Short mmCIF file of C-alpha atoms (C1' of nucleotides) in Angstrom, two decimals:
data_model
loop_
_atom_site.label_atom_id
_atom_site.label_comp_id
_atom_site.label_asym_id
_atom_site.label_seq_id
_atom_site.Cartn_x
_atom_site.Cartn_y
_atom_site.Cartn_z
CA MET A 1 -0.05 0.00 0.13
CA ASP A 2 1.30 3.39 -0.87
CA ALA A 3 0.82 6.70 0.58
CA THR A 4 -2.32 7.24 -1.26
CA ALA A 5 -3.96 4.05 -0.13
CA ALA A 6 -2.77 4.82 3.54
CA SER A 7 -4.50 8.17 3.31
CA LEU A 8 -7.57 6.45 1.96
CA LEU A 9 -7.68 3.99 4.78
CA LEU A 10 -7.11 7.03 7.30
CA ASP A 11 -10.09 8.95 5.63
CA HIS A 12 -12.36 5.82 5.90
CA HIS A 13 -11.49 5.38 9.43
CA ALA A 14 -12.23 9.02 10.24
CA ARG A 15 -15.72 8.32 9.13
CA ASN A 16 -16.21 4.98 10.28
CA ALA A 17 -14.17 4.68 13.51
CA ARG A 18 -16.09 2.75 16.07
CA ASP A 19 -17.11 4.52 19.29
CA LEU A 20 -15.22 2.47 22.04
CA PRO A 21 -15.33 3.66 25.71
CA TRP A 22 -11.68 3.58 25.88
CA ARG A 23 -11.27 6.00 22.86
CA THR A 24 -11.64 9.24 24.98
CA SER A 25 -10.41 12.55 23.96
CA PRO A 26 -7.80 13.08 24.90
CA ARG A 27 -6.65 9.39 24.97
CA ASP A 28 -6.04 8.43 28.78
CA PRO A 29 -3.01 6.23 29.35
CA TYR A 30 -4.71 4.36 32.07
CA ARG A 31 -7.71 3.48 29.81
CA THR A 32 -5.46 2.76 26.78
CA TRP A 33 -3.46 0.52 28.84
CA LEU A 34 -6.26 -1.32 30.42
CA SER A 35 -8.22 -1.97 27.12
CA GLU A 36 -5.12 -3.13 25.48
CA VAL A 37 -4.41 -5.82 28.06
CA MET A 38 -7.87 -6.81 28.20
CA LEU A 39 -8.10 -6.96 24.28
CA GLN A 40 -5.14 -9.44 24.18
CA GLN A 41 -6.69 -12.46 22.51
CA THR A 42 -10.06 -11.30 23.50
CA THR A 43 -12.81 -9.61 21.32
CA VAL A 44 -14.14 -6.26 21.66
CA ALA A 45 -17.58 -7.50 22.37
CA THR A 46 -16.44 -9.46 25.50
CA VAL A 47 -14.03 -6.82 26.77
CA THR A 48 -16.35 -3.72 26.54
CA PRO A 49 -18.79 -4.53 29.44
CA ARG A 50 -15.78 -5.70 31.69
CA PHE A 51 -13.73 -2.65 30.88
CA LEU A 52 -16.72 -0.37 31.87
CA ARG A 53 -16.99 -2.28 35.18
CA PHE A 54 -13.13 -1.96 35.84
CA VAL A 55 -12.95 1.92 35.29
CA GLU A 56 -16.09 2.50 37.32
CA ARG A 57 -14.71 0.70 40.16
CA TRP A 58 -10.96 1.72 39.83
CA PRO A 59 -11.03 5.24 37.87
CA THR A 60 -7.31 5.59 37.84
CA VAL A 61 -4.33 3.37 38.10
CA GLU A 62 -3.59 4.45 41.77
CA ALA A 63 -7.07 3.31 42.78
CA LEU A 64 -6.42 0.06 40.90
CA ALA A 65 -3.01 -0.38 42.68
CA GLY A 66 -4.58 0.16 45.97
CA ALA A 67 -7.06 -2.67 45.41
CA ALA A 68 -6.55 -6.26 46.88
CA ASP A 69 -5.47 -8.93 44.60
CA GLU A 70 -8.60 -11.08 45.10
CA GLU A 71 -10.79 -8.15 44.19
CA ILE A 72 -9.06 -7.48 40.87
CA LEU A 73 -8.85 -11.22 40.09
CA GLY A 74 -12.45 -11.52 41.12
CA GLU A 75 -13.50 -8.75 38.55
CA TRP A 76 -11.26 -10.43 35.81
CA ALA A 77 -13.01 -13.78 36.54
CA GLY A 78 -14.57 -15.15 33.26
CA LEU A 79 -12.07 -13.04 30.91
CA GLY A 80 -9.60 -15.80 30.71
CA TYR A 81 -5.70 -15.77 30.49
CA TYR A 82 -5.44 -14.92 34.06
CA ALA A 83 -1.79 -14.16 33.93
CA ARG A 84 -2.99 -10.85 32.35
CA ALA A 85 -4.72 -10.11 35.55
CA ARG A 86 -1.79 -10.93 37.65
CA ASN A 87 0.60 -8.88 35.41
CA LEU A 88 -2.15 -6.02 35.44
CA ILE A 89 -1.88 -5.95 39.10
CA ALA A 90 1.97 -5.79 39.28
CA CYS A 91 2.13 -3.22 36.60
CA ALA A 92 -0.38 -1.07 38.29
CA ARG A 93 1.60 -1.04 41.50
CA GLU A 94 4.87 -0.46 39.58
CA VAL A 95 3.30 2.62 37.83
CA ALA A 96 1.70 4.03 40.88
CA LEU A 97 4.99 3.78 42.85
CA ARG A 98 6.88 5.49 39.97
CA GLY A 99 4.03 8.11 39.72
CA SER A 100 2.85 7.72 35.96
CA PHE A 101 3.03 5.59 33.03
CA PRO A 102 6.39 5.77 31.08
CA ARG A 103 5.96 7.60 27.76
CA SER A 104 8.10 5.67 25.43
CA GLU A 105 7.51 2.36 23.79
CA ALA A 106 11.14 0.97 25.29
CA GLU A 107 10.16 1.96 28.77
CA LEU A 108 6.69 0.67 28.49
CA ARG A 109 8.04 -2.50 27.13
CA LYS A 110 9.64 -3.23 30.46
CA LEU A 111 6.44 -3.34 32.44
CA PRO A 112 4.70 -6.61 33.29
CA GLY A 113 2.29 -7.65 30.80
CA LEU A 114 3.33 -5.28 28.13
CA GLY A 115 5.08 -7.16 25.08
CA ALA A 116 5.86 -6.05 21.86
CA TYR A 117 2.50 -5.24 20.48
CA THR A 118 0.95 -3.67 23.70
CA ALA A 119 4.07 -1.58 24.40
CA ALA A 120 3.75 -0.09 20.83
CA ALA A 121 0.00 0.33 21.03
CA VAL A 122 0.11 2.40 24.37
CA ALA A 123 3.15 4.45 23.13
CA ALA A 124 1.28 5.34 19.84
CA ILE A 125 -2.29 5.67 20.90
CA ALA A 126 -1.72 7.31 24.27
CA PHE A 127 1.52 9.06 23.90
CA GLY A 128 1.61 9.75 20.18
CA GLU A 129 5.01 8.24 19.64
CA ASP A 130 5.79 6.64 16.20
CA ALA A 131 5.79 3.07 17.52
CA VAL A 132 4.61 0.37 15.20
CA ALA A 133 2.08 -1.88 16.77
CA ILE A 134 1.66 -5.17 14.77
CA ASP A 135 -1.34 -7.29 15.82
CA THR A 136 -3.14 -10.28 14.23
CA ASN A 137 -5.36 -7.72 12.33
CA VAL A 138 -2.42 -5.96 10.73
CA GLU A 139 -0.81 -9.34 10.02
CA ARG A 140 -3.92 -10.53 8.15
CA VAL A 141 -4.53 -7.28 6.20
CA ALA A 142 -0.87 -7.30 5.27
CA ALA A 143 -0.89 -10.78 4.18
CA ARG A 144 -3.62 -10.04 1.86
CA VAL A 145 -2.59 -6.89 0.56
CA PHE A 146 0.92 -8.15 -0.29
CA GLY A 147 -0.38 -11.66 -1.14
CA ILE A 148 2.06 -13.08 1.49
CA ALA A 149 1.05 -16.41 3.25
CA ASP A 150 3.35 -15.98 6.11
CA ARG A 151 1.94 -14.06 8.98
CA GLN A 152 5.06 -12.72 10.70
CA ALA A 153 6.62 -11.92 7.44
CA ALA A 154 3.52 -9.88 6.25
CA GLY A 155 3.38 -8.06 9.61
CA GLU A 156 7.16 -6.96 9.16
CA ALA A 157 6.34 -5.81 5.61
CA ALA A 158 3.55 -3.77 6.85
CA ARG A 159 5.85 -1.47 9.01
CA GLY A 160 6.45 0.68 6.11
CA TRP A 161 2.80 1.63 5.77
CA PHE A 162 2.59 3.58 8.95
CA PRO A 163 2.53 7.34 8.01
CA GLU A 164 4.97 9.68 10.25
CA GLY A 165 3.07 11.13 13.10
CA ARG A 166 0.08 9.11 12.70
CA HIS A 167 1.09 5.70 14.12
CA GLY A 168 -1.63 5.43 16.67
CA ASP A 169 -4.40 6.34 14.34
CA PHE A 170 -3.17 4.13 11.55
CA ALA A 171 -2.95 1.19 13.83
CA GLU A 172 -6.59 1.75 14.81
CA ALA A 173 -7.56 2.26 11.34
CA LEU A 174 -5.96 -1.14 10.58
CA MET A 175 -7.60 -2.92 13.33
CA ASP A 176 -10.99 -1.65 12.78
CA LEU A 177 -10.58 -2.67 9.06
CA GLY A 178 -9.58 -5.99 10.03
CA SER A 179 -12.35 -6.70 12.44
CA ALA A 180 -15.20 -5.16 10.20
CA ILE A 181 -14.11 -5.59 6.62
CA CYS A 182 -10.82 -7.65 6.33
CA ARG A 183 -12.42 -10.47 8.47
CA PRO A 184 -10.66 -13.74 8.79
CA LYS A 185 -13.75 -15.48 7.04
CA ALA A 186 -16.11 -13.60 4.37
CA PRO A 187 -14.13 -10.51 4.06
CA ASN A 188 -16.21 -7.68 2.78
CA CYS A 189 -13.85 -6.51 0.01
CA ALA A 190 -16.81 -4.37 -1.75
CA ALA A 191 -16.61 -2.13 1.39
CA CYS A 192 -12.79 -1.95 1.45
CA PRO A 193 -11.24 1.25 1.06
CA ILE A 194 -7.99 -0.18 -0.13
CA SER A 195 -9.26 -3.08 -2.31
CA SER A 196 -7.57 -1.65 -5.19
CA ALA A 197 -4.15 -1.94 -3.69
CA CYS A 198 -4.61 -5.47 -2.59
CA THR A 199 -3.02 -8.46 -4.21
CA ALA A 200 -5.22 -10.85 -2.73
CA PHE A 201 -8.40 -9.10 -4.08
CA ALA A 202 -6.89 -8.93 -7.46
CA LEU A 203 -6.20 -12.77 -7.15
CA GLY A 204 -9.86 -13.15 -6.03
CA THR A 205 -8.86 -15.40 -3.23
CA PRO A 206 -8.57 -13.03 -0.08
CA GLU A 207 -9.40 -15.90 2.27
CA ALA A 208 -6.34 -17.89 1.13
CA PHE A 209 -4.26 -15.39 2.95
CA PRO A 210 -2.85 -15.68 5.48
CA ALA A 211 -1.98 -19.50 5.56
CA PRO A 212 -3.82 -21.31 8.19
CA LYS A 213 -2.44 -22.00 11.42
CA VAL A 214 -1.22 -25.52 11.98
CA LYS A 215 -3.66 -27.28 14.40
CA LYS A 216 -2.34 -29.57 17.17
CA GLU A 217 -4.59 -32.27 18.45
CA ARG A 218 -6.27 -31.42 22.06
CA PRO A 219 -5.73 -34.13 24.50
CA HIS A 220 -8.42 -35.24 26.99
CA ARG A 221 -7.80 -34.75 30.88
CA PHE A 222 -9.87 -35.54 33.90
CA GLY A 223 -10.44 -33.82 37.35
CA ILE A 224 -12.43 -34.09 40.36
CA ALA A 225 -14.19 -30.99 42.06
CA TRP A 226 -15.45 -31.67 45.52
CA TRP A 227 -18.89 -30.48 46.25
CA ILE A 228 -19.06 -29.53 49.92
CA ARG A 229 -22.46 -28.02 51.22
CA ARG A 230 -23.18 -26.38 54.58
CA GLY A 231 -26.51 -25.02 54.72
CA GLY A 232 -26.77 -22.40 51.88
CA ASP A 233 -22.94 -22.28 51.30
CA VAL A 234 -20.43 -24.26 49.37
CA TRP A 235 -16.77 -24.61 50.26
CA LEU A 236 -14.31 -22.85 47.76
CA VAL A 237 -10.53 -22.55 47.84
CA ARG A 238 -8.07 -20.28 45.87
CA ARG A 239 -5.67 -21.97 43.36
CA PRO A 240 -2.03 -21.79 43.51
CA ALA A 241 -0.64 -18.39 42.22
CA LYS A 242 1.02 -19.63 39.21
CA GLY A 243 -0.01 -21.79 36.32
CA LEU A 244 -3.71 -22.80 34.92
CA LEU A 245 -6.38 -20.32 36.57
CA GLY A 246 -3.48 -19.30 38.78
CA GLY A 247 -4.69 -17.39 41.85
CA MET A 248 -8.41 -17.72 41.09
CA ALA A 249 -11.22 -19.05 43.32
CA ALA A 250 -12.19 -22.56 42.66
CA LEU A 251 -13.81 -25.76 43.95
CA PRO A 252 -11.47 -27.85 45.76
CA GLY A 253 -9.97 -30.93 44.24
CA PRO A 254 -6.73 -32.79 43.40
CA GLU A 255 -4.60 -32.23 40.44
CA TRP A 256 -6.02 -33.14 37.15
CA SER A 257 -4.91 -36.33 35.51
CA ASP A 258 -4.90 -38.12 31.86
CA GLN A 259 -6.88 -41.07 33.67
CA ARG A 260 -10.40 -41.19 34.28
CA PRO A 261 -10.99 -41.27 37.92
CA THR A 262 -13.51 -43.94 39.48
CA VAL A 263 -15.89 -41.75 41.39
CA ASN A 264 -19.49 -41.21 41.54
CA PRO A 265 -20.20 -37.61 40.33
CA VAL A 266 -23.35 -35.89 40.58
CA ALA A 267 -22.45 -33.89 37.46
CA ILE A 268 -19.72 -33.98 34.80
CA HIS A 269 -18.68 -30.77 33.25
CA ARG A 270 -16.67 -30.82 30.06
CA HIS A 271 -14.73 -27.62 29.54
CA GLY A 272 -12.67 -26.86 26.42
CA PHE A 273 -9.32 -25.07 27.13
CA THR A 274 -6.92 -23.92 24.55
CA HIS A 275 -4.86 -27.01 24.68
CA PHE A 276 -6.88 -29.68 26.06
CA THR A 277 -10.34 -30.66 27.09
CA LEU A 278 -11.31 -31.32 30.50
CA ASP A 279 -14.07 -33.58 32.25
CA LEU A 280 -14.60 -32.20 35.71
CA MET A 281 -16.36 -34.72 37.87
CA VAL A 282 -18.27 -32.81 40.44
CA VAL A 283 -18.39 -35.23 43.68
CA PRO A 284 -20.12 -34.68 46.85
CA ALA A 285 -17.87 -34.59 50.07
CA ALA A 286 -19.06 -34.17 53.61
CA GLU A 287 -16.24 -31.95 55.15
CA PRO A 288 -13.76 -29.47 53.98
CA PRO A 289 -10.32 -30.84 53.04
CA GLU A 290 -7.35 -29.51 55.02
CA GLY A 291 -5.99 -26.08 54.23
CA GLU A 292 -7.42 -22.65 53.34
CA GLY A 293 -10.83 -22.02 52.04
CA TRP A 294 -14.05 -20.38 52.82
CA TRP A 295 -17.86 -20.74 52.91
CA GLN A 296 -19.49 -19.15 49.79
CA ASP A 297 -23.08 -18.17 49.95
CA LEU A 298 -24.69 -19.90 46.84
CA SER A 299 -27.18 -17.03 46.42
CA HIS A 300 -24.05 -14.79 45.73
CA LEU A 301 -22.04 -17.36 43.64
CA GLY A 302 -22.13 -15.05 40.67
CA SER A 303 -19.74 -12.48 42.55
CA ALA A 304 -17.53 -15.16 44.15
CA GLY A 305 -14.98 -14.49 41.40
CA LEU A 306 -15.19 -18.07 39.87
CA PRO A 307 -13.57 -18.72 36.39
CA THR A 308 -16.26 -20.17 33.95
CA LEU A 309 -14.85 -23.87 34.56
CA TYR A 310 -15.89 -23.71 38.09
CA ARG A 311 -19.05 -21.42 37.67
CA ARG A 312 -20.49 -23.70 35.23
CA ALA A 313 -19.45 -26.80 37.15
CA ALA A 314 -21.17 -25.21 40.23
CA GLN A 315 -24.25 -24.53 38.12
CA ALA A 316 -24.36 -28.07 36.89
CA ALA A 317 -24.01 -29.47 40.57
CA LEU A 318 -27.01 -27.17 41.53
CA ALA A 319 -28.92 -28.41 38.70
CA ALA A 320 -28.37 -32.05 39.60
CA GLU A 321 -29.46 -31.30 43.32
CA ARG A 322 -32.84 -29.83 42.03
CA GLU A 323 -33.26 -32.52 39.31
CA PRO A 324 -31.26 -35.57 40.42
CA ARG A 325 -32.57 -37.85 37.61
CA LEU A 326 -31.07 -35.55 34.90
CA ALA A 327 -27.71 -35.45 36.46
CA ALA A 328 -24.71 -35.53 34.09
"C1'" DA B 1 11.44 -21.90 19.54
"C1'" DA B 2 7.60 -24.21 20.68
"C1'" DC B 3 4.58 -24.58 24.54
"C1'" DT B 4 1.31 -22.81 28.04
"C1'" DC B 5 -2.41 -20.10 28.91
"C1'" DG B 6 -9.53 -19.13 28.72
"C1'" DT B 7 -13.39 -18.01 26.91
"C1'" DG B 8 -17.09 -17.00 23.78
"C1'" DG B 9 -18.87 -16.05 19.27
"C1'" DT B 10 -19.53 -17.70 14.65
"C1'" DA B 11 -20.12 -20.88 10.65
"C1'" DT C 1 -21.10 -30.85 16.92
"C1'" DT C 2 -16.63 -29.43 15.79
"C1'" DA C 3 -13.38 -26.17 14.33
"C1'" DC C 4 -11.67 -21.81 14.05
"C1'" DC C 5 -9.72 -17.75 16.32
"C1'" DA C 6 -9.75 -13.19 18.77
"C1'" DA C 7 -6.04 -5.43 19.86
"C1'" DG C 8 -0.41 -11.79 22.85
"C1'" DA C 9 2.71 -12.54 26.67
"C1'" DG C 10 5.73 -15.26 29.55
"C1'" DT C 11 8.94 -18.89 29.76
#
DNA sequence: AACTCGTGGTA
DNA sequence: TTACCAAGAGT
């Protein structure tokens, strides 16, 4: 894409930019950072309501830095990729300690949770630096415009597109284009402002670019979740700070296994993770196991901060209590 | 460099 | 139902 096509894209974006709650005027570094971290591997539709809850509860990075870990992890529950929330907490406290966000891509890159993309995005969007933010949208658009199959190579080739002094606007223009028009499936080339500069469009096979990712097989694993009732409460625990669902509230249970356990569950909840499928057997137990935990009021289970796996497993157990014959 | 790490929407 | 994949980062 030449300077003319880049200009066409910026004009199109000026007229069609989505009105998103983190696009304030002027841009707020806190909102820019928070939204970019939430948007890592997560759709705008999913992020928007969660972002609004976060900024209502914690309007500034100082407020967020002052919150307890469990409060923030609980507010993140259901968003997935919980290392992001742990890094969010560490980053907020580091920023609060130093007084403000660093303003350069290089310094932002040193903060926890800010990788190559996010550091460049915050630098360009919030601080106006000419940093190049290459995300999966930019890679896909570039793969099609250049007719390059390789995602990463296409992304590198797109670096030359970014107009001087407008790197933030241009990154957002490319991302909006990628989500609304140059979609992975069924791209709407008829509405694309730069189709005349697009190799894949000229070839008539836009969906052929970029090359599909190689798929790995997803193994099956098994787990047990103890379902321990006392009156209107259920016993919950906090998972270890690192690893899968690290630091999150959970139903207690032993480590997951490759072998199906021989138990008598009231419910079996199947849950798909990125790299394996889990069958979680929910098994009634009389007493809490050794170790820390708390009784959670079942009428407030929705605000218990449970990740989706355990929220759904608990729902299945409750449904089985009401309709035992429909269990599992 | 390959693997880990969630979830929901869409076709 | 299955498969794909989204504003990636950390190790």
